Coordinates of C-alpha atoms in Angstrom, one line a residue:
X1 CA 57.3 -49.6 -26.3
X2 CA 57.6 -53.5 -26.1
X3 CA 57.8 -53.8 -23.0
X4 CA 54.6 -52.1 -22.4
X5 CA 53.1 -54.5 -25.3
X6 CA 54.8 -57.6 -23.1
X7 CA 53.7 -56.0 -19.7
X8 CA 49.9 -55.8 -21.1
X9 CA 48.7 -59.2 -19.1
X10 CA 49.9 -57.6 -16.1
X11 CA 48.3 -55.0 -16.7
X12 CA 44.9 -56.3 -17.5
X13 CA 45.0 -58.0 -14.3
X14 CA 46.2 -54.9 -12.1
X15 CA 43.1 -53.3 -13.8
X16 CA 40.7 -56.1 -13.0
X17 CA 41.7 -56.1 -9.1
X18 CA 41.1 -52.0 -9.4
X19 CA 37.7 -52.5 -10.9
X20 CA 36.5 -55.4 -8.0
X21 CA 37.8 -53.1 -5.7
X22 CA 35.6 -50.4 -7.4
X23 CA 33.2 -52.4 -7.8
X24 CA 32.7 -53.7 -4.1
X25 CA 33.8 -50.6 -2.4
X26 CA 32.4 -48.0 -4.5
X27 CA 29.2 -49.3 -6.1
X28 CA 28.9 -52.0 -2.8
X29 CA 28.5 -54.5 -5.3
X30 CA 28.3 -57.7 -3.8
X31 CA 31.6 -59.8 -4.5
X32 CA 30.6 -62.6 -6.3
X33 CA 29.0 -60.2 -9.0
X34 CA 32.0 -57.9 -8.7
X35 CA 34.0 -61.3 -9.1
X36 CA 32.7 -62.9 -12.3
X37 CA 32.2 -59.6 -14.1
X38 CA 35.6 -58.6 -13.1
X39 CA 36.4 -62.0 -14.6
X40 CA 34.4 -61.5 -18.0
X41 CA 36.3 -57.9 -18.7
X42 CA 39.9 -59.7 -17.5
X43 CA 39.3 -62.8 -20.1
X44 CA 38.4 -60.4 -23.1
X45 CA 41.1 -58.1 -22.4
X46 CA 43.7 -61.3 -22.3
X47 CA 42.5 -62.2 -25.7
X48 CA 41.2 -65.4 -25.1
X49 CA 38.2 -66.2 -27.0
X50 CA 34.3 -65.7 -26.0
X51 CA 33.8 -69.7 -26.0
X52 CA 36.8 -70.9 -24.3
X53 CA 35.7 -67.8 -21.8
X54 CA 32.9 -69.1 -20.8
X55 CA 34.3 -72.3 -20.4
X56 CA 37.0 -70.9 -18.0
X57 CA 34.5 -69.5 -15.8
X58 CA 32.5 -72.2 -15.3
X59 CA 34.9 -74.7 -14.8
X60 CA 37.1 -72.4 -12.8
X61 CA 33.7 -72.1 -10.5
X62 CA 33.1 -75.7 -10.5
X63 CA 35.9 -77.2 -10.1
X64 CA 37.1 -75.0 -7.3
X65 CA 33.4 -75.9 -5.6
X66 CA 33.9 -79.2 -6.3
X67 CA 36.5 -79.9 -3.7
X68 CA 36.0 -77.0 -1.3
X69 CA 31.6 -76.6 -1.0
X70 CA 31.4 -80.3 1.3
X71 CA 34.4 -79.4 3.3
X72 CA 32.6 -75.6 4.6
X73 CA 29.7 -77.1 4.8
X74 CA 30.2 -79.6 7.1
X75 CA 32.5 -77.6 9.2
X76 CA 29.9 -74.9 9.9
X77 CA 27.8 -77.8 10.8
X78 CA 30.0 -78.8 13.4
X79 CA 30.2 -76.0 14.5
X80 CA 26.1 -75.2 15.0
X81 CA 25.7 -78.8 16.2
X82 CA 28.3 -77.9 19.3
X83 CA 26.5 -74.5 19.9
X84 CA 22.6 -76.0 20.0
X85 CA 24.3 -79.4 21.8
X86 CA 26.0 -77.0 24.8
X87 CA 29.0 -78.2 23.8
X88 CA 30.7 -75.2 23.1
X89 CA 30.3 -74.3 26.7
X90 CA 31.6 -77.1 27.6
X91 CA 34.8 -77.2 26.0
X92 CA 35.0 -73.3 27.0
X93 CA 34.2 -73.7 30.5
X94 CA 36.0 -76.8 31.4
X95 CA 39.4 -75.5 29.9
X96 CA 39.1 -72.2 31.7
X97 CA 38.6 -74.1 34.9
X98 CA 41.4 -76.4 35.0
X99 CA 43.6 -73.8 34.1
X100 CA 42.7 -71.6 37.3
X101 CA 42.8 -67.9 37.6
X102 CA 46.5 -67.4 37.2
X103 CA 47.0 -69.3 33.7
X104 CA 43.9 -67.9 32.4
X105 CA 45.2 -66.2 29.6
X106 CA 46.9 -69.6 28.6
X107 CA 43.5 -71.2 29.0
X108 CA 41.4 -68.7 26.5
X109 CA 44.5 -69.2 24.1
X110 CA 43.9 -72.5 24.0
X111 CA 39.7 -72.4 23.9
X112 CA 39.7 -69.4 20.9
X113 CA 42.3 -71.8 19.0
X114 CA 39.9 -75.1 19.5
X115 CA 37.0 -72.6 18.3
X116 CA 38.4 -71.0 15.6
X117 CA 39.7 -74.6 13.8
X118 CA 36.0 -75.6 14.1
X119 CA 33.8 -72.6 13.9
X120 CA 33.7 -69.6 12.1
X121 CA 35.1 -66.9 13.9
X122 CA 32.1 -64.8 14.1
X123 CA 30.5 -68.1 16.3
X124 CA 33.2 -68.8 18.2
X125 CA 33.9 -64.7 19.2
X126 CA 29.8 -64.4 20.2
X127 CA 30.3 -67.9 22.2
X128 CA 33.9 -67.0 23.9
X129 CA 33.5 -63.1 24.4
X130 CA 30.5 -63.2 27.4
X131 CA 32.7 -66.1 28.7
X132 CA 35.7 -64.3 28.9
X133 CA 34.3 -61.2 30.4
X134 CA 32.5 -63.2 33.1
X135 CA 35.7 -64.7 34.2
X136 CA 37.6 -61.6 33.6
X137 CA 34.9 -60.2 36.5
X138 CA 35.3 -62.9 38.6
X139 CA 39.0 -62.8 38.3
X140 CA 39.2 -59.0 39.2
X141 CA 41.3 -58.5 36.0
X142 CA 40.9 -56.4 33.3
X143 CA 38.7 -58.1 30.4
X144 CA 40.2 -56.5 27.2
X145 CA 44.0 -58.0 27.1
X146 CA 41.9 -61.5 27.6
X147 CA 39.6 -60.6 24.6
X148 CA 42.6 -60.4 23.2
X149 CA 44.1 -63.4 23.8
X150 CA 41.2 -64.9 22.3
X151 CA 40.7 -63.2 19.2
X152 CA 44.2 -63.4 18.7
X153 CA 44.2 -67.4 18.9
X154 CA 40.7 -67.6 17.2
X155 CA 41.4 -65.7 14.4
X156 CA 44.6 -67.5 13.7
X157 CA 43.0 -70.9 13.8
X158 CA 40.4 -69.3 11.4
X159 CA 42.3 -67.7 8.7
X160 CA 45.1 -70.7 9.1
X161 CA 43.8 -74.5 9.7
X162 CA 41.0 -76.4 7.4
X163 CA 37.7 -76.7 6.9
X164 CA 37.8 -72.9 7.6
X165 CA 36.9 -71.1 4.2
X166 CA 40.3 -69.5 3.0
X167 CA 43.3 -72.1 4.2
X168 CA 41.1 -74.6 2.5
X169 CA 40.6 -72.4 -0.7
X170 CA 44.3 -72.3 -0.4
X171 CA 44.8 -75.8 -0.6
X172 CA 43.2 -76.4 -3.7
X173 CA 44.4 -73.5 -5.6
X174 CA 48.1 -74.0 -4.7
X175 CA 47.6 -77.9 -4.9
X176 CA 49.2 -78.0 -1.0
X177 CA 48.9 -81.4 0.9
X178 CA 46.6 -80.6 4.0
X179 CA 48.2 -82.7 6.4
X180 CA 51.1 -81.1 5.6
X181 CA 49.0 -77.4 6.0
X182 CA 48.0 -78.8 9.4
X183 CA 51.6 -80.1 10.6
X184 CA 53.0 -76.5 9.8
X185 CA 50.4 -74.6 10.7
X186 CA 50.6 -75.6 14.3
X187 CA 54.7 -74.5 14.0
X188 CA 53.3 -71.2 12.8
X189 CA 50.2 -71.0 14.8
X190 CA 51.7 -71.3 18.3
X191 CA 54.4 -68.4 18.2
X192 CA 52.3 -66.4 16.4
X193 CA 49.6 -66.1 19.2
X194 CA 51.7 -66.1 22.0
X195 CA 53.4 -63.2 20.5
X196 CA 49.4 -61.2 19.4
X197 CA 47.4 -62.4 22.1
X198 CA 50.5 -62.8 25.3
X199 CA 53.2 -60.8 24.6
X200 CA 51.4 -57.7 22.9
X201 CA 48.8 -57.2 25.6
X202 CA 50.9 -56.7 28.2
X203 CA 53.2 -54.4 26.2
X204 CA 49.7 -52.0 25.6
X205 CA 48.5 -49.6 27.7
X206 CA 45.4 -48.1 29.2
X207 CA 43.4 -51.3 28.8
X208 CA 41.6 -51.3 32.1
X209 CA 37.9 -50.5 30.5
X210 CA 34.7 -50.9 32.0
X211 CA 32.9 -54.2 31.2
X212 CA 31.2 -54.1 28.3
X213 CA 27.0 -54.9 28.0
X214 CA 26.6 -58.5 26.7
X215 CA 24.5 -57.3 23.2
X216 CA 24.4 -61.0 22.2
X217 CA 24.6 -63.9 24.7
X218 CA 24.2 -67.3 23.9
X219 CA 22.3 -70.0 25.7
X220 CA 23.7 -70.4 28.9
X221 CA 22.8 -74.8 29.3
X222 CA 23.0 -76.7 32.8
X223 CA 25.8 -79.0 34.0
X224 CA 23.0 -81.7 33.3
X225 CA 22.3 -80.5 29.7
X226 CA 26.0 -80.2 28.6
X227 CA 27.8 -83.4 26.8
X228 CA 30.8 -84.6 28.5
X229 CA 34.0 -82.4 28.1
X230 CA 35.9 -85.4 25.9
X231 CA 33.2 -85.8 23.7
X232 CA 32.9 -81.8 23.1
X233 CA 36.2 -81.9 22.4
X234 CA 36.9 -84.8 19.9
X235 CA 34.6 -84.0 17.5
X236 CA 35.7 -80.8 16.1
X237 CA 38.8 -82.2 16.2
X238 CA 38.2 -85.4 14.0
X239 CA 39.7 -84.4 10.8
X240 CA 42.6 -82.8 12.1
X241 CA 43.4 -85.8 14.1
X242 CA 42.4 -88.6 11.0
X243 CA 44.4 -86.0 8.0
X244 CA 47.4 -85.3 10.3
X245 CA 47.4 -89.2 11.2
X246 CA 47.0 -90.3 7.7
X247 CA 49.6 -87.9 6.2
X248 CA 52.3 -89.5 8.8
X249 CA 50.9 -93.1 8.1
X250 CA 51.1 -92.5 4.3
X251 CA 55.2 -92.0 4.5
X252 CA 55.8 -95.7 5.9
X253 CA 53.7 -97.5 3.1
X254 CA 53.7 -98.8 -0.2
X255 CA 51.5 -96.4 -2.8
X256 CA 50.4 -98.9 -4.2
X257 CA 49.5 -100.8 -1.8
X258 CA 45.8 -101.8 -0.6
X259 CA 46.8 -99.9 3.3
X260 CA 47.9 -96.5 1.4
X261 CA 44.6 -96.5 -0.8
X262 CA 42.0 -97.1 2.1
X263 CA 44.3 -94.7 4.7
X264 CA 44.6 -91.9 1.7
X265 CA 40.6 -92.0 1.2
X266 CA 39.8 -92.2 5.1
X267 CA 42.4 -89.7 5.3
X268 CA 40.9 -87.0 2.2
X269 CA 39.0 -83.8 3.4
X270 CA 35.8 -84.6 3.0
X271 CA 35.7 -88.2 4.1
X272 CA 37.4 -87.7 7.2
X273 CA 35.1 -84.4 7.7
X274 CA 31.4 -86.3 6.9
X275 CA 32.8 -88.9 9.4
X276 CA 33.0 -85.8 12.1
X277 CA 29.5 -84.6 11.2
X278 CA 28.0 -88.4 11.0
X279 CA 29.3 -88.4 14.8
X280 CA 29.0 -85.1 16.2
X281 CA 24.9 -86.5 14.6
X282 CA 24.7 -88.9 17.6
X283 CA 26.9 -87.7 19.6
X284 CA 25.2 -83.7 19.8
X285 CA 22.3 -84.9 18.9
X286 CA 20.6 -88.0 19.0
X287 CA 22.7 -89.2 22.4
X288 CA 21.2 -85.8 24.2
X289 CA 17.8 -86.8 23.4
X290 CA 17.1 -84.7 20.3
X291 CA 14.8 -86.1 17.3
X292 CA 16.0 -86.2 14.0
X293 CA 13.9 -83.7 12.5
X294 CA 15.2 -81.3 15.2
X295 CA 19.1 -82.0 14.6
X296 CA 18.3 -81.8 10.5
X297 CA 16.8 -78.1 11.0
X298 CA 20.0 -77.4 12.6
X299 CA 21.9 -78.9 9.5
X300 CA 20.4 -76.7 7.5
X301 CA 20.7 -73.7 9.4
X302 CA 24.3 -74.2 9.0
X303 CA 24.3 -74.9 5.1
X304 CA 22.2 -71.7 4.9
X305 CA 24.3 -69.3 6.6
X306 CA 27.6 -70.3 4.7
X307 CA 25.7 -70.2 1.1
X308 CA 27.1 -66.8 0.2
X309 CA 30.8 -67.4 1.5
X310 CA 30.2 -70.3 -1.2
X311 CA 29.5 -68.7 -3.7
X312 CA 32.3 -65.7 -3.2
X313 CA 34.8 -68.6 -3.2
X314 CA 33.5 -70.1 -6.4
X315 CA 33.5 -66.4 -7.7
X316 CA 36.8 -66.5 -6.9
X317 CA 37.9 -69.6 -8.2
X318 CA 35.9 -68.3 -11.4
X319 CA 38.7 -65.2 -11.9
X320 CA 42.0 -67.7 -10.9
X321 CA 41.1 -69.9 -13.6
X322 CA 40.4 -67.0 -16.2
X323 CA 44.4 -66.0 -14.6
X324 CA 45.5 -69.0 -15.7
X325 CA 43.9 -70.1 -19.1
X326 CA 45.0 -66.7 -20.6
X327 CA 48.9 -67.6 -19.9
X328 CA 49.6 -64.7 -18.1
X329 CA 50.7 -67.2 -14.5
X330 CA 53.6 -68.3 -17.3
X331 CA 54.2 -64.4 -18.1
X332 CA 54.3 -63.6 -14.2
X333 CA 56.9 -67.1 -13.7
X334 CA 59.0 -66.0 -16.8
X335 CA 59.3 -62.5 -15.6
X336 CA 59.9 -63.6 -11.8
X337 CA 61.9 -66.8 -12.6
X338 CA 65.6 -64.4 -12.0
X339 CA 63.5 -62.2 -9.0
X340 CA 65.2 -62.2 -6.1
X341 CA 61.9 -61.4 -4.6
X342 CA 60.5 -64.3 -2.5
X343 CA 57.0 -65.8 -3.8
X344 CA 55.9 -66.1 -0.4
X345 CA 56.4 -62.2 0.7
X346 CA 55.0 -61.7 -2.9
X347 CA 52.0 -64.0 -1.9
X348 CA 51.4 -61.8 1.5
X349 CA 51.7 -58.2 0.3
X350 CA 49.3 -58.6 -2.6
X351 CA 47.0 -60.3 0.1
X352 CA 47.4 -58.0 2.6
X353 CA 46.5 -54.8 0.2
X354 CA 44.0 -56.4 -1.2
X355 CA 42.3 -57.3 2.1
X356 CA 43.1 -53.7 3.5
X357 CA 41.1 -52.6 0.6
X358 CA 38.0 -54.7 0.2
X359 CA 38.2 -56.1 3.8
X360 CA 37.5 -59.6 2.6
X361 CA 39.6 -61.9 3.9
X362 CA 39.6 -65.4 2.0
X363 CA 38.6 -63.0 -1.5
X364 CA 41.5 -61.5 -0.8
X365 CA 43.7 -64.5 -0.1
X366 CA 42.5 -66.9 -3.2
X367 CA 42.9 -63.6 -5.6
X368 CA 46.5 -63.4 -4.6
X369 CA 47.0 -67.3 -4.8
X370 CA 45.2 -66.9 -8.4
X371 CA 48.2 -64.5 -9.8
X372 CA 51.1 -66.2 -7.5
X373 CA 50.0 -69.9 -7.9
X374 CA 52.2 -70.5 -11.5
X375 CA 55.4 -69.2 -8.8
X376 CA 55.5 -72.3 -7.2
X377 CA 56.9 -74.9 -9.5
X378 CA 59.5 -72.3 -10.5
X379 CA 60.6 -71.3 -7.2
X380 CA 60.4 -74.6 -5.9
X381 CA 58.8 -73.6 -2.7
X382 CA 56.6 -76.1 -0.6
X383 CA 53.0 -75.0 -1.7
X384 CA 51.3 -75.6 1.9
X385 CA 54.0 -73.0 3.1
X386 CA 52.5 -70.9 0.4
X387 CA 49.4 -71.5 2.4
X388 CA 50.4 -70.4 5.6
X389 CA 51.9 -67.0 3.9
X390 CA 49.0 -66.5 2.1
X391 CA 47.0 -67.1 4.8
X392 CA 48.9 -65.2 7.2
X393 CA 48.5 -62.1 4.7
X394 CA 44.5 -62.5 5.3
X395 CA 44.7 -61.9 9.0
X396 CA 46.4 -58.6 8.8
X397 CA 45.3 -55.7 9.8
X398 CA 41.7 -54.5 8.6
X399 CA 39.4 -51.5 9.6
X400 CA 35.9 -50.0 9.0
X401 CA 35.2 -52.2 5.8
X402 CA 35.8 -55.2 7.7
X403 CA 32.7 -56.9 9.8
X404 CA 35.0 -58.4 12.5
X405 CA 36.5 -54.8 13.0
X406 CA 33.2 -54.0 14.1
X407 CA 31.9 -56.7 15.8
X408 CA 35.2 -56.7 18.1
X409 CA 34.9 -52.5 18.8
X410 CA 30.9 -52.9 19.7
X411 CA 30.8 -55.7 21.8
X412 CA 33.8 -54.5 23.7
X413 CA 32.1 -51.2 23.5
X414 CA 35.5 -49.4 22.5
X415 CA 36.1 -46.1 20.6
X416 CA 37.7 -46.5 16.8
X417 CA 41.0 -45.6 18.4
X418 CA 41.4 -48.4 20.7
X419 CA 40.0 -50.8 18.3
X420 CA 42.9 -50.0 16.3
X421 CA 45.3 -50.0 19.2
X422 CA 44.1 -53.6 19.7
X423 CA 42.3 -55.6 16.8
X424 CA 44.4 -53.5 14.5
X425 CA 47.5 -54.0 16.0
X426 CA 47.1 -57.5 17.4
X427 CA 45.6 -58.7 13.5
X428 CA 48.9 -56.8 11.8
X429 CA 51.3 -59.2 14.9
X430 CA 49.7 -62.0 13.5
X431 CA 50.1 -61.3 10.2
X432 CA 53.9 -60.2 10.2
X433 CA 54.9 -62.5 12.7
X434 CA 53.0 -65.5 10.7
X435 CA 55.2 -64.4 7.6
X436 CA 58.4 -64.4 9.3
X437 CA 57.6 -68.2 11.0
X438 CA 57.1 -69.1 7.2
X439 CA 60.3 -67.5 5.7
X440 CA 62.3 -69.1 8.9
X441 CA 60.5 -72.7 7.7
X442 CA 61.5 -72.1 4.1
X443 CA 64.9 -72.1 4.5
X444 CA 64.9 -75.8 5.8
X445 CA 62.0 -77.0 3.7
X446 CA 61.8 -77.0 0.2

């Protein structure tokens, strides 16, 4: 019986993940309850005591809201300010034109990957979707393999590239470098969709449906109304271009010196993000004629709408710390430390059940990071490659508890069965093949 007695942290925490699952599936308990009471039963259960408890759930909260609440934020700012500005459209439409009819498929790739790094996918499939029909129409070509395409690239952005909600959750709790996310994930990203939103659509059959009705359509703006195309497309792409940059800058200089301090602070999250918002302000806003009151409703239309993905991180980030302060990450990297089992396939299957079971993508992701984080330092492993594993696990495939499942089946207007054929089976490509781009990776970086 020792082992059971030694196997008992374990244990509490497979219980805890079987009562949030209860909790939010069962009783539709919203997650960040079922995530700090799941956290409060966990932390008694480990032993540690009701003061330092408390004190593990708050700063677990905090602290992971410290670094990760400015950096949503003013992404899903961005994002509003391109879809009140028209730029969205433009960036959409101008892409799809230069590419022509007969690299179309190539040209939504690339639009659904610009959206999903600066949108949340939800924005960027209602903005894209009508789009993509229309020129599917036009094109005399069936509409679903490019809906696709474009779920397949926005999706990936979403669940893989900052400020997005779960790769940046990621970040903090395996303490990756995000330029470093960003340099990789593009390595990961690219193969990935070309092999979910090219290679499988053509391999599917029967997708030759009817156009669907357009339930939600967004403003459609005038040539005149629209920013130019560069602008559009700059601005969400400010703090990839300024971390990347300052991540590649940061291995010629001195650390100590005054170049690495200013570079390393232009180059952090949230600076290089407020510096995107600050001109995305005059650029979206204030150059197109708009007042200030006007833009600032739209700022906080944005804040608004990301409040409760928030607070299910912080939840979150409440139950890793309660993981780690009870000792039970130094159980888990003494029992693994002889494993021949790899931390990052590890890392996706405990993502990928948990998001088959609760549907919650970056819950599941920064619960799995929260019981695999203490792996890294033993395994030696690069922790933004944990990232991209992780991250990869939170794309996989998902069904009737997951929002996008639905969103994707009624505005294609598709029975469950081909949803499955096609977001279940494109999702669980991404997923796999993101995995097996990260293993490949791992063997030449450590």
């Amino acid at each position: 019986m020792t082992w059971l007695v030694e196997a008992l942290p374990l244990i509490w925490i497979a219980l805890g993940v079987v009562m949030m699952l209860v909790l939010n599936i069962t009783f539709k308990l919203n997650s960040v309850l079922a995530l700090l009471i799941v956290s409060v039963i966990v932390g008694i259960l480990e032993g540690e005591p009701l003061d330092k408890l408390v004190l593990s759930i708050q700063n677990g909260f905090g602290s992971t809201l410290g670094s990760l609440a400015l950096i949503i934020g003013f992404g899903v700012v961005i994002g509003k300010l391109m879809v009140d500005s028209g730029a969205a459209q433009r960036v959409a439409t101008t892409i799809l034109n230069k590419f022509g009819k007969k690299n179309v498929q190539w040209a939504i790739m690339l639009s659904g990957l610009i959206f999903g790094v600066s949108m949340f996918y939800e924005v960027a499939f209602v903005i894209l979707a009508p789009l993509v029909v229309s020129i599917a129409i036009e094109a005399e070509v069936a509409f679903l393999p490019l809906g696709m395409t474009m779920v397949a690239a926005a999706t990936t952005a979403h669940s893989l590239f900052p400020p997005q909600p779960g790769p940046t959750a990621l970040v903090s709790a395996y303490h990756a470098d995000m330029g470093l996310v960003y340099i990789y994930g593009i390595i990961v990203a690219i193969p990935t969709i070309i092999c979910s939103g090219i290679l499988l659509p053509k391999l599917l059959r029967n997708l030759d449906k009817p156009a669907p009705p357009m339930l939600q359509k967004p403003r459609v703006f005038t040539e005149r109304e629209m920013p130019g195309f560069g602008i559009s497309l700059f601005v969400p792409l400010i703090p990839a271009i300024i971390i990347t940059a300052a991540t590649l800058l940061k291995l010629f200089l001195d650390p100590k010196s005054e170049a690495f301090l200013i570079i390393n602070f232009l180059g952090s999250a949230v600076i290089s993000m407020l510096i995107a918002v600050i001109v995305g302000i005059f650029a979206f806003g204030l150059n197109r004629g708009k007042k200030m009151p006007e833009i600032m409703a739209s700022f906080a239309d944005a804040i608004g709408s990301v409040a409760m993905i928030i607070f299910i991180i912080g939840s979150g980030g409440a139950f890793k710390q309660v993981i780690s302060d009870s000792g039970v990450g130094n159980y888990i990297a003494a029992l693994m430390q002889n494993s021949v089992i790899s931390p990052f396939i590890m890392a996706w299957i405990i993502t990928v059940i948990l998001r088959l079971a609760t549907g919650a993508g970056t819950v599941s992701a920064i619960t799995a990071a929260g019981i695999v984080g203490p792996l890294v330092p033993t395994f030696h492993v690069d922790p933004a490659l944990m990232v991209l594993a992780t991250a990869s696990a939170s794309n996989t495939i998902t069904h009737v508890n997951d929002a996008a499942f639905w969103l994707f089946k009624e505005y294609f207007n598709l029975s469950i069965k081909d949803t499955f054929k096609t977001w279940g089976l494109l999702e669980l490509t991404n997923s796999v093949v993101g995995l097996l781009i990260v293993l490949f990776l791992s063997l030449f970086i450590h």
